[in-house]
Amino acid sequence: DVARRALVVTVNGSTATEYDVGSPTDSVSSELIFDVDSTVSVVVKDFDAAGNFALGAELIFVVNDDVPPSVPGAVAVMEKRQL
């Protein structure tokens, strides 16, 4: 049985950081922020009561900025006059 779960995150091949996310039945929500063009690796790591662990499949992605800016406001006429 799985006693606890962790998320292992590596950015650009650096030293992995392990985030404890509690037991597998816990609902977890968190936000991690990465720099654009970073290569990120994420793996779920499950531990049993004896401390043995198993690694899940690795998810690898490159961070990109693909969110456009807000839509500009509409053009409006503020004043109209005869010439």
Tab-separated table of C-alpha atoms in Angstrom:
chain	number	residue	atom	x	y	z
A	1	ASP	CA	0.000	0.000	0.000
A	2	VAL	CA	1.103	3.539	-0.711
A	3	ALA	CA	1.762	5.515	2.472
A	4	ARG	CA	2.673	8.842	0.882
A	5	ARG	CA	3.202	10.438	-2.486
A	6	ALA	CA	5.691	13.010	-3.787
A	7	LEU	CA	6.132	14.969	-6.984
A	8	VAL	CA	9.704	15.073	-8.291
A	9	VAL	CA	10.450	18.097	-10.499
A	10	THR	CA	13.633	18.737	-12.470
A	11	VAL	CA	14.216	21.947	-14.454
A	12	ASN	CA	16.840	22.053	-17.236
A	13	GLY	CA	18.536	18.924	-15.890
A	14	SER	CA	19.328	20.527	-12.526
A	15	THR	CA	19.059	18.767	-9.175
A	16	ALA	CA	15.568	17.332	-8.676
A	17	THR	CA	13.243	18.927	-6.131
A	18	GLU	CA	10.794	16.651	-4.303
A	19	TYR	CA	7.431	18.077	-3.215
A	20	ASP	CA	5.465	16.062	-0.650
A	21	VAL	CA	1.825	15.837	-1.757
A	22	GLY	CA	0.489	13.653	1.081
A	23	SER	CA	-1.313	10.360	0.650
A	24	PRO	CA	-2.632	9.148	-2.726
A	25	THR	CA	-6.210	9.857	-1.614
A	26	ASP	CA	-5.494	13.520	-0.744
A	27	SER	CA	-6.711	16.186	-3.130
A	28	VAL	CA	-3.750	18.382	-4.041
A	29	SER	CA	-3.641	21.703	-5.817
A	30	SER	CA	-0.511	23.795	-6.165
A	31	GLU	CA	1.181	26.077	-8.636
A	32	LEU	CA	4.769	25.912	-9.803
A	33	ILE	CA	6.181	28.727	-11.931
A	34	PHE	CA	8.919	28.137	-14.505
A	35	ASP	CA	10.890	30.423	-16.810
A	36	VAL	CA	10.022	30.418	-20.515
A	37	ASP	CA	12.103	27.936	-22.568
A	38	SER	CA	12.799	25.756	-19.489
A	39	THR	CA	12.690	21.987	-19.974
A	40	VAL	CA	10.710	20.498	-17.085
A	41	SER	CA	10.540	16.853	-15.987
A	42	VAL	CA	7.804	15.734	-13.581
A	43	VAL	CA	7.506	12.272	-11.972
A	44	VAL	CA	5.123	10.950	-9.306
A	45	LYS	CA	6.962	8.985	-6.588
A	46	ASP	CA	4.981	6.639	-4.296
A	47	PHE	CA	6.359	5.407	-0.956
A	48	ASP	CA	5.231	2.474	1.178
A	49	ALA	CA	5.402	2.395	5.002
A	50	ALA	CA	8.910	0.867	4.896
A	51	GLY	CA	10.258	3.753	2.784
A	52	ASN	CA	10.505	1.800	-0.459
A	53	PHE	CA	9.460	3.805	-3.496
A	54	ALA	CA	8.250	3.396	-7.061
A	55	LEU	CA	8.451	6.007	-9.804
A	56	GLY	CA	5.618	6.709	-12.228
A	57	ALA	CA	6.011	7.627	-15.880
A	58	GLU	CA	8.004	10.792	-16.568
A	59	LEU	CA	6.287	13.807	-18.134
A	60	ILE	CA	8.678	16.152	-19.965
A	61	PHE	CA	7.661	19.489	-21.464
A	62	VAL	CA	9.190	22.794	-22.565
A	63	VAL	CA	7.662	25.947	-21.090
A	64	ASN	CA	6.490	28.418	-23.702
A	65	ASP	CA	4.557	31.652	-23.607
A	66	ASP	CA	1.516	30.988	-25.770
A	67	VAL	CA	-1.036	33.072	-23.861
A	68	PRO	CA	-1.917	36.191	-25.842
A	69	PRO	CA	-2.372	39.591	-24.212
A	70	SER	CA	-5.846	40.777	-23.314
A	71	VAL	CA	-8.087	41.848	-26.173
A	72	PRO	CA	-7.821	45.609	-26.677
A	73	GLY	CA	-10.877	47.725	-26.003
A	74	ALA	CA	-13.145	48.838	-28.812
A	75	VAL	CA	-12.458	52.033	-30.715
A	76	ALA	CA	-14.862	54.807	-29.725
A	77	VAL	CA	-15.668	58.287	-31.000
A	78	MET	CA	-15.547	60.776	-28.129
A	79	GLU	CA	-16.552	63.924	-30.011
A	80	LYS	CA	-17.991	64.706	-33.409
A	81	ARG	CA	-18.076	68.187	-34.928
A	82	GLN	CA	-18.831	69.844	-38.278
A	83	LEU	CA	-15.955	71.299	-40.278
